[in-house]
PDB file of C-alpha atoms in Angstrom:
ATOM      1  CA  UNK A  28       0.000   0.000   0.000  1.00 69.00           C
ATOM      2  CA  UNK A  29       1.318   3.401  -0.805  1.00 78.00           C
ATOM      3  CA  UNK A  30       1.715   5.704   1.552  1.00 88.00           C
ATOM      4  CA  UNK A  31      -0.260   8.602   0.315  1.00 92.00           C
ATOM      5  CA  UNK A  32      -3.163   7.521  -2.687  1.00 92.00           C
ATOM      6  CA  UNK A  33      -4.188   9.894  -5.272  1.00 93.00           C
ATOM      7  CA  UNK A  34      -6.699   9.521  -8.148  1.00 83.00           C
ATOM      8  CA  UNK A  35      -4.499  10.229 -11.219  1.00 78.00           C
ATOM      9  CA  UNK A  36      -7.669  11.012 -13.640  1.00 80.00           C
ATOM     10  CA  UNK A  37      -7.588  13.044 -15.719  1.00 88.00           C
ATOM     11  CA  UNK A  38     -10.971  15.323 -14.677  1.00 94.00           C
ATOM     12  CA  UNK A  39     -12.417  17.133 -17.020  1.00 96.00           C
ATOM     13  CA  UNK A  40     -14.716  19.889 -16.163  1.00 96.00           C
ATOM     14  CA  UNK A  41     -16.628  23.083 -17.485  1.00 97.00           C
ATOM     15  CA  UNK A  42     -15.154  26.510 -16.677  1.00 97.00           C
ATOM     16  CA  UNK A  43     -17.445  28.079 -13.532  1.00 97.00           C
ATOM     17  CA  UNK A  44     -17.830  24.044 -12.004  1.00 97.00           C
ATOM     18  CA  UNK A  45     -16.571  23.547  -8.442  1.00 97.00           C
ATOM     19  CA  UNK A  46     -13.718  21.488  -8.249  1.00 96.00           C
ATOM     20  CA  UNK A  47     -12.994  18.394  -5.737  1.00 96.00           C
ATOM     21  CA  UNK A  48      -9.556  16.977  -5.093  1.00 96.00           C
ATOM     22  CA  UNK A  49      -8.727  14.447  -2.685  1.00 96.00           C
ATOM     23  CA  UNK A  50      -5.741  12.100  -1.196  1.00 96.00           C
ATOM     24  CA  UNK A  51      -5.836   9.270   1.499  1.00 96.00           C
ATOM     25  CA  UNK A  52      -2.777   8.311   3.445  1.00 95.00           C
ATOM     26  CA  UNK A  53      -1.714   5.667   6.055  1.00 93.00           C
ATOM     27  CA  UNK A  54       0.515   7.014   8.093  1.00 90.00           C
ATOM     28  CA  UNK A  55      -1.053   8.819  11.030  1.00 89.00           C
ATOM     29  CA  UNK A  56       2.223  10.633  11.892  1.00 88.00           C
ATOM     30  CA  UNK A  57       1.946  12.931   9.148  1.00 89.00           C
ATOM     31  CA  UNK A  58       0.980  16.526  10.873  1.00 88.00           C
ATOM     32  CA  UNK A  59       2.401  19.019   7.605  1.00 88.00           C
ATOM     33  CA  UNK A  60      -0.020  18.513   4.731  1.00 93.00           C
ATOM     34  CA  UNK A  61       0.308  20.563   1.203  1.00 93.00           C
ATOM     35  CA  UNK A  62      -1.105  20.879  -1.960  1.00 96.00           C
ATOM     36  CA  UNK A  63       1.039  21.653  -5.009  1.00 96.00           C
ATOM     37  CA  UNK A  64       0.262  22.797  -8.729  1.00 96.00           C
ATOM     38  CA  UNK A  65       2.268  21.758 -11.437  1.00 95.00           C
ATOM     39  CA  UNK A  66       1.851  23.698 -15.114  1.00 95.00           C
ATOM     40  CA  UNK A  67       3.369  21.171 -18.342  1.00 91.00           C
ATOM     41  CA  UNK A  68       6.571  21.285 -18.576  1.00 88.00           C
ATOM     42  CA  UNK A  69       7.054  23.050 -14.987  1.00 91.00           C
ATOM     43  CA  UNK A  70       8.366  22.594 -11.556  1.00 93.00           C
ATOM     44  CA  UNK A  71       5.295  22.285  -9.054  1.00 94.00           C
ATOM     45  CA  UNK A  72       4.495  25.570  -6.913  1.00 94.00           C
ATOM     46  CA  UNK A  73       3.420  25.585  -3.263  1.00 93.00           C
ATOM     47  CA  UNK A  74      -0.528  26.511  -3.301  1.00 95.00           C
ATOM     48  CA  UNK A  75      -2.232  25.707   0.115  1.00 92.00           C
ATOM     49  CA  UNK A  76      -0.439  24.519   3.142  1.00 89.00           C
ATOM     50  CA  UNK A  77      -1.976  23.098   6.436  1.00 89.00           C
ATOM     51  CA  UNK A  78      -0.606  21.849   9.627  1.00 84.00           C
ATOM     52  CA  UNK A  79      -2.666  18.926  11.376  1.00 81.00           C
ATOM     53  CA  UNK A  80      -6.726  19.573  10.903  1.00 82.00           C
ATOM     54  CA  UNK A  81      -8.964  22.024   9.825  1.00 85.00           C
ATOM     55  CA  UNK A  82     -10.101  24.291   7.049  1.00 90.00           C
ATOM     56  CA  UNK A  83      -7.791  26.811   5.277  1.00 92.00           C
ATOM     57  CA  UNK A  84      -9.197  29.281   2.490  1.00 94.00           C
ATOM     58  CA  UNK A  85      -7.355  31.182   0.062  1.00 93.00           C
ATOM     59  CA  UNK A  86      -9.583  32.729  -2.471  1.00 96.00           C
ATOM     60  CA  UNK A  87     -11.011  30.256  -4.411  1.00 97.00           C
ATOM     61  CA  UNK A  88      -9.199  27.240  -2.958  1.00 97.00           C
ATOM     62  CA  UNK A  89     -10.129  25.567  -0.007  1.00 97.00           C
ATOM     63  CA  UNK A  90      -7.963  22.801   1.923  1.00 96.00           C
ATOM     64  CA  UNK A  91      -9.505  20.121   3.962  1.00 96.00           C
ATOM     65  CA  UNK A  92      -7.830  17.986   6.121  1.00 95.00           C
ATOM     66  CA  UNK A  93      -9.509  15.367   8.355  1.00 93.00           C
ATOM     67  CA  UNK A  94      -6.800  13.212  10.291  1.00 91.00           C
ATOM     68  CA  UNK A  95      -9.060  11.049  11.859  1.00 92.00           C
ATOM     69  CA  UNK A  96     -10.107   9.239   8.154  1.00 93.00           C
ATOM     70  CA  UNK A  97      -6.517  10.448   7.147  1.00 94.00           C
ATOM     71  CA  UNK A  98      -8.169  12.187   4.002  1.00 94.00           C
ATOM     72  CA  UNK A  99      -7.531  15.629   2.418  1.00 96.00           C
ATOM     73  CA  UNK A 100      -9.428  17.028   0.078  1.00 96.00           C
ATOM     74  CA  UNK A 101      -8.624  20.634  -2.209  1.00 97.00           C
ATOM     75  CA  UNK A 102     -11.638  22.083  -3.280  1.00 97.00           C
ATOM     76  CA  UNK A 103     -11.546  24.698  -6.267  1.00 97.00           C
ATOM     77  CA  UNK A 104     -14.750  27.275  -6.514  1.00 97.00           C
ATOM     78  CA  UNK A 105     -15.607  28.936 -10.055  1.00 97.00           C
ATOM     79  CA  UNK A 106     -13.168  26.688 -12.203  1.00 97.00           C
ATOM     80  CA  UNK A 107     -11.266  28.739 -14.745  1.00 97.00           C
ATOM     81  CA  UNK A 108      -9.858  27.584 -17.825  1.00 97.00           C
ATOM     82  CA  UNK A 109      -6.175  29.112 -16.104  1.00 97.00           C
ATOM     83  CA  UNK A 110      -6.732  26.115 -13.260  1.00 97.00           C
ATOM     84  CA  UNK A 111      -6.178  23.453 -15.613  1.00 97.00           C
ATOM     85  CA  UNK A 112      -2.966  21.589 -14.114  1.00 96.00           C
ATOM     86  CA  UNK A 113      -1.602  18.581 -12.483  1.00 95.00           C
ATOM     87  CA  UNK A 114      -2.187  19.228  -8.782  1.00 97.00           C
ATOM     88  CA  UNK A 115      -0.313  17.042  -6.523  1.00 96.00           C
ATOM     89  CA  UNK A 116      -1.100  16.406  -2.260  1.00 96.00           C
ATOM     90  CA  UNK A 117       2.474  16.332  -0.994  1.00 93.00           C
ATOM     91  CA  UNK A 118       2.528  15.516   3.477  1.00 90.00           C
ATOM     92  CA  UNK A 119       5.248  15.099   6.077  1.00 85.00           C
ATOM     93  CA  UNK A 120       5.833  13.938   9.879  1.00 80.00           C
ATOM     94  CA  UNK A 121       7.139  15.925  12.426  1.00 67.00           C
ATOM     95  CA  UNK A 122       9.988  13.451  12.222  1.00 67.00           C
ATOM     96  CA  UNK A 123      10.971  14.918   8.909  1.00 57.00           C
ATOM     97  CA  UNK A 124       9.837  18.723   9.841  1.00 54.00           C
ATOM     98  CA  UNK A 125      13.211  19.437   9.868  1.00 61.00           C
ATOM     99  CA  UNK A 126      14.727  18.194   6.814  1.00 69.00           C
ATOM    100  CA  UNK A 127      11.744  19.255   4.475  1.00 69.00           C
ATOM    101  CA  UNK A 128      11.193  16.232   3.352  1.00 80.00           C
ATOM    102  CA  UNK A 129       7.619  15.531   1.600  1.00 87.00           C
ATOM    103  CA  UNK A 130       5.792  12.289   0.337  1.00 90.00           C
ATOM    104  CA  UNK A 131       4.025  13.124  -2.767  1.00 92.00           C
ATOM    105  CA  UNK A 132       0.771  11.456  -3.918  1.00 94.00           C
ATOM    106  CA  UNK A 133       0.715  10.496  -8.253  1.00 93.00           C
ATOM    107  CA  UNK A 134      -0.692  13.791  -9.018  1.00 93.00           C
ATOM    108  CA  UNK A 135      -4.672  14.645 -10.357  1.00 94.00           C
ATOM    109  CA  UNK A 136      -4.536  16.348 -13.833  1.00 93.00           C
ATOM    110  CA  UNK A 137      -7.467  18.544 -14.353  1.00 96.00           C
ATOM    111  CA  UNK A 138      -8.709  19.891 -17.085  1.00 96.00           C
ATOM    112  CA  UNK A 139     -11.111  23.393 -17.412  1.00 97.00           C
ATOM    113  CA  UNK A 140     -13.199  23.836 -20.555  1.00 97.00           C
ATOM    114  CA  UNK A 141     -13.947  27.148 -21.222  1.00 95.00           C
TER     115      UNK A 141
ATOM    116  CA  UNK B   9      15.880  36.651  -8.654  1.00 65.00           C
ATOM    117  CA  UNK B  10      16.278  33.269 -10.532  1.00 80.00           C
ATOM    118  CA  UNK B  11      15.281  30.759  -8.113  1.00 93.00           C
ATOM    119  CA  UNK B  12      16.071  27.336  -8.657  1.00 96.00           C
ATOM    120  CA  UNK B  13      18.021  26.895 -12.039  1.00 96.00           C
ATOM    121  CA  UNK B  14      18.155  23.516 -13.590  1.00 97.00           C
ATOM    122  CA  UNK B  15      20.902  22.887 -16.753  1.00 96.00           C
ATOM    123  CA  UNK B  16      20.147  20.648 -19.109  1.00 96.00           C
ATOM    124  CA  UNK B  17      16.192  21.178 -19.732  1.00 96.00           C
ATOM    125  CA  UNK B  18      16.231  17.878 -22.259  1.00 96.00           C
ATOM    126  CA  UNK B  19      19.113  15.586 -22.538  1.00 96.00           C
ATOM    127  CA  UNK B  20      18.972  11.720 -24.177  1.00 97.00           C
ATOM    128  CA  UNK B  21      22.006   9.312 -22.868  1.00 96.00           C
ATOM    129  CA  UNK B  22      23.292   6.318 -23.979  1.00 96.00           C
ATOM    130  CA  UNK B  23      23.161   3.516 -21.648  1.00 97.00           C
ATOM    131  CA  UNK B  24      26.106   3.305 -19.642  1.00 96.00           C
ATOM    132  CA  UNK B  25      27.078   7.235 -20.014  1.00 96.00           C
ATOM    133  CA  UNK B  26      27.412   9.437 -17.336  1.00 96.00           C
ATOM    134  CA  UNK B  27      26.204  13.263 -16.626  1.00 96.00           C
ATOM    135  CA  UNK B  28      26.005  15.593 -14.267  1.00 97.00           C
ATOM    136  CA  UNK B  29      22.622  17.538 -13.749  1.00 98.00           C
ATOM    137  CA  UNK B  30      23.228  21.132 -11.955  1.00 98.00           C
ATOM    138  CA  UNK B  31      20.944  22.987 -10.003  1.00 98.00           C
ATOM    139  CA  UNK B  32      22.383  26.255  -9.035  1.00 97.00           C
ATOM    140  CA  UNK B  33      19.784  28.538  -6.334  1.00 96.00           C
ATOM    141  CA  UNK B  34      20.452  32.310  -5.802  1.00 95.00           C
ATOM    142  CA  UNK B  35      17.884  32.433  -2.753  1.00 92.00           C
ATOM    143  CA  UNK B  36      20.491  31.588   0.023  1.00 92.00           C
ATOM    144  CA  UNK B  37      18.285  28.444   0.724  1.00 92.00           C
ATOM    145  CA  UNK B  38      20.296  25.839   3.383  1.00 91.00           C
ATOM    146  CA  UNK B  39      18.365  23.234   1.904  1.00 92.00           C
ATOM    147  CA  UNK B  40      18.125  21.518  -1.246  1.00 94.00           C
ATOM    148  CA  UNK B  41      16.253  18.527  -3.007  1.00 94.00           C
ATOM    149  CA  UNK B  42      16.389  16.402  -6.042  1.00 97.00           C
ATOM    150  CA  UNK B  43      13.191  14.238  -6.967  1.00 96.00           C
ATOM    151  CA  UNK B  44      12.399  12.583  -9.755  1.00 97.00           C
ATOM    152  CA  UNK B  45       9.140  12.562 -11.409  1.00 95.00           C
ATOM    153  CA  UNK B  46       8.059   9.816 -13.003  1.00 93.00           C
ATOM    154  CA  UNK B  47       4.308   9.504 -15.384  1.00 83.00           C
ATOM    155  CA  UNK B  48       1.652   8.581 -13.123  1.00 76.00           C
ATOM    156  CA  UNK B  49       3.860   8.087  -9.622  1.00 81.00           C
ATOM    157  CA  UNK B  50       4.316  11.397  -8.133  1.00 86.00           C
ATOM    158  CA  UNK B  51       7.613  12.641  -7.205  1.00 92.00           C
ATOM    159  CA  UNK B  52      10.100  10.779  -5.342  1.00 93.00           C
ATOM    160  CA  UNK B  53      13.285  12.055  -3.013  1.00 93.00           C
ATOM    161  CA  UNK B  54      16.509  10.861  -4.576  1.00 96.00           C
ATOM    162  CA  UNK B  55      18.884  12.754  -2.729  1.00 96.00           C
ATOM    163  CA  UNK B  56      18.791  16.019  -0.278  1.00 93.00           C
ATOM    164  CA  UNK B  57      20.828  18.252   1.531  1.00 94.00           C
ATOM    165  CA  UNK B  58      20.331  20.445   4.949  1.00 91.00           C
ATOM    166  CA  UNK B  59      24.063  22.574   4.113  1.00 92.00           C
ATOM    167  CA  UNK B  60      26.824  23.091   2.495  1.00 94.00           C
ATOM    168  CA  UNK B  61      28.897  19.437   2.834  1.00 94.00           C
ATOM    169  CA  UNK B  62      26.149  17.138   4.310  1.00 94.00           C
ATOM    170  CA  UNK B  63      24.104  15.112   2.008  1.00 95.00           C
ATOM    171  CA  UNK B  64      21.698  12.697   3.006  1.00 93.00           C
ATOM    172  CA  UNK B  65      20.037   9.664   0.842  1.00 94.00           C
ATOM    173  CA  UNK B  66      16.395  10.012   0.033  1.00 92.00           C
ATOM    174  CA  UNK B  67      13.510   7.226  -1.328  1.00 89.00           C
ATOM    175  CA  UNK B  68      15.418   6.066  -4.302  1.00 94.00           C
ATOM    176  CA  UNK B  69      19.263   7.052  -4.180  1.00 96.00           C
ATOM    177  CA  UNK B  70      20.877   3.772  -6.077  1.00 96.00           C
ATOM    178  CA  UNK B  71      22.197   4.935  -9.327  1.00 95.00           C
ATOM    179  CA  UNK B  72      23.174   8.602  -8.572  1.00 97.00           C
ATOM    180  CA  UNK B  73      25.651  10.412  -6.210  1.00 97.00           C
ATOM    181  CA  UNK B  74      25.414  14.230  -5.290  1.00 97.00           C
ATOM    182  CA  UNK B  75      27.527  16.677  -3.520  1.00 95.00           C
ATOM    183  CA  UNK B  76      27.256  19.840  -1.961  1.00 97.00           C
ATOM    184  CA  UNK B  77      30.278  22.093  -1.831  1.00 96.00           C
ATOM    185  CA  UNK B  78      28.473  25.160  -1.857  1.00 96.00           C
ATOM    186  CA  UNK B  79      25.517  26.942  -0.155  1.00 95.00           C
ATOM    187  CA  UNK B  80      24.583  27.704  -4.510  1.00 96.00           C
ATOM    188  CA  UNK B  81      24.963  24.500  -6.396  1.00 97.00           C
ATOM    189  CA  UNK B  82      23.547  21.043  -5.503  1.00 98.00           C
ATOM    190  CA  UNK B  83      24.388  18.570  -8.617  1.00 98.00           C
ATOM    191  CA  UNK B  84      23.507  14.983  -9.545  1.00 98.00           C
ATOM    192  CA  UNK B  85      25.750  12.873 -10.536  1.00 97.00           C
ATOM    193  CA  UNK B  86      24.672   9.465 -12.901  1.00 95.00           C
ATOM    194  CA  UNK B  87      27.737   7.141 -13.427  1.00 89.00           C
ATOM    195  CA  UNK B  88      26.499   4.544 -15.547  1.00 94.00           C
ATOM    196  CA  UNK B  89      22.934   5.556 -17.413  1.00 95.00           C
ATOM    197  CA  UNK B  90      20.634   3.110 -16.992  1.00 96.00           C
ATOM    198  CA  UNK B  91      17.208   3.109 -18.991  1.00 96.00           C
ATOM    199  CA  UNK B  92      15.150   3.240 -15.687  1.00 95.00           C
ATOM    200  CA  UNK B  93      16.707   6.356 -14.721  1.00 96.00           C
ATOM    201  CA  UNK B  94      14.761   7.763 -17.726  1.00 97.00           C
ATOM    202  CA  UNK B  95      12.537  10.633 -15.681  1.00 97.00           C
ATOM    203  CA  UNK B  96      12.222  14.231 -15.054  1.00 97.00           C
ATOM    204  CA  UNK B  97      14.639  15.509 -12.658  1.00 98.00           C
ATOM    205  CA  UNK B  98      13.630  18.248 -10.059  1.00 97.00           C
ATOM    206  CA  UNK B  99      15.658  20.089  -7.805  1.00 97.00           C
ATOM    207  CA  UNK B 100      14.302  22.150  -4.920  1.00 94.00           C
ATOM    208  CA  UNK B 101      15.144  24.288  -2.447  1.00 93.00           C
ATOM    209  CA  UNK B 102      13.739  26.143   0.666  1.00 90.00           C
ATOM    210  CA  UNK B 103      15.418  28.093   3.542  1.00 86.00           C
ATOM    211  CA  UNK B 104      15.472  26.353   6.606  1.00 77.00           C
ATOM    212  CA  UNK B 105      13.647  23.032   6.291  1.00 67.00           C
ATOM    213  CA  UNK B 106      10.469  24.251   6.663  1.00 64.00           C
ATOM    214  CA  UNK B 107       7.949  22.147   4.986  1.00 55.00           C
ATOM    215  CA  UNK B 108       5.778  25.562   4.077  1.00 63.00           C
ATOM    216  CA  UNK B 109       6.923  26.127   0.643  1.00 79.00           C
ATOM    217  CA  UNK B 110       9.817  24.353  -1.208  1.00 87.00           C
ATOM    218  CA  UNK B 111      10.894  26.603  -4.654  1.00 91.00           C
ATOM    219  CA  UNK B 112      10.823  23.950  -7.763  1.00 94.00           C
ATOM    220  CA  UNK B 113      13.426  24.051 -10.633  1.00 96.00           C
ATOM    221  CA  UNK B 114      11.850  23.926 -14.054  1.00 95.00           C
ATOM    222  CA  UNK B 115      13.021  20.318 -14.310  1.00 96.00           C
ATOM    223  CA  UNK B 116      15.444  18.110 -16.448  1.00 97.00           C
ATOM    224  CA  UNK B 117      13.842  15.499 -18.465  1.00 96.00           C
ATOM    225  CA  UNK B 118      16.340  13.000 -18.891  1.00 97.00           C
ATOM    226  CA  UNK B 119      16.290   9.680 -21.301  1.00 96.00           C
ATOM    227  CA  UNK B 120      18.123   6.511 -21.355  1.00 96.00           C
ATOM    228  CA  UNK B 121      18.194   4.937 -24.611  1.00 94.00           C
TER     229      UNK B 121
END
């Protein structure tokens, strides 16, 4: 079993939809979880970070975490055609809060049709 | 401010050559990553380092050697090419370990043939 599942798609959506994103993980010492979005042909960008659970907005994104079913979601509100991307969950244990080391999940590419 | 530079973007190898990806970061980040990104599996730690000197083995580290003699420059080394090392290299880098926000390279994308 991997350590941190994500559905790979591709999802394919109409500009204006609401967007939901989500990765499961095993190991219940992860505390640091991330979301990252990666353009073709680019290096992946921080976009929403969130330490143990909770809620955390940032304009139209949303992160979700919920430690007790070890699931995080990434919602995206009023899809635009500039959202389409490969978003990846990315996590890490206090263990490794010092190196900076992150376990990535495979990676959702999405798709917004104008 | 460049970032995270990555040299070569594109490169094809023969098996059993060698090559040295750089990654060069002008951010005076202490720490610094390579992962490699392979279709459909996420990215995965090959190597990192926490300063100047000390390197560490990540996930996956058979196959490639790095260094770090500066605070700049973190490169990878591949002695002998092997068709599964065909991926797309990433470095990273971020100031003090923090797992906020690590700064991506553009990548390397790298095939064995």
């Amino acid at each position: 079993q991997k350590e941190v599942e994500q559905d790979p798609g591709p999802l394919s959506v109409p500009e204006g939809a609401i967007v939901s994103l989500n990765c499961t993980y095993s190991n219940s010492a992860f505390q640091y979880f991330m979301w990252y979005r990666q353009y073709s042909r680019k290096g992946p960008e921080l976009l929403m970070y969130t330490y143990s659970s909770g809620n955390k907005e940032d304009g139209r994104f949303t992160a979700q975490v919920d430690k007790s079913s070890k699931y995080i979601s990434l919602f995206i509100r009023d899809s635009q055609p500039s959202d389409s991307a490969t978003y990846l969950c990315a996590m890490s244990s206090l263990d490794s809060g010092n190196t900076g080391k992150l376990i990535f999940g495979q990676g959702t590419t999405l798709q917004v049709k104008p | 401010n460049a970032g995270v530079t990555q040299t070569p973007k594109f490169r094809i190898l023969k098996i059993g050559q060698s090559m040295t990806l750089q990654c060069a970061q002008d951010m005076n980040h202490n720490y610094m990553y390579w992962y490699r990104q392979d279709p459909g599996m996420g990215l995965k730690l090959i190597y990192y380092s926490v300063g100047a000197g000390i390197t560490d083995k990540g996930e996956v580290p058979n196959g490639y050697n790095v260094s770090r003699s500066t605070t700049e420059d973190f490169p990878l080394r591949l002695e002998l090419a092997a068709p599964s090392q065909t991926s797309v290299y990433f470095c990273a880098s971020t100031k003090d370990g923090s797992d906020e926000k690590l700064f991506f390279g553009s990548g390397t994308q790298l095939s064995v043939l």
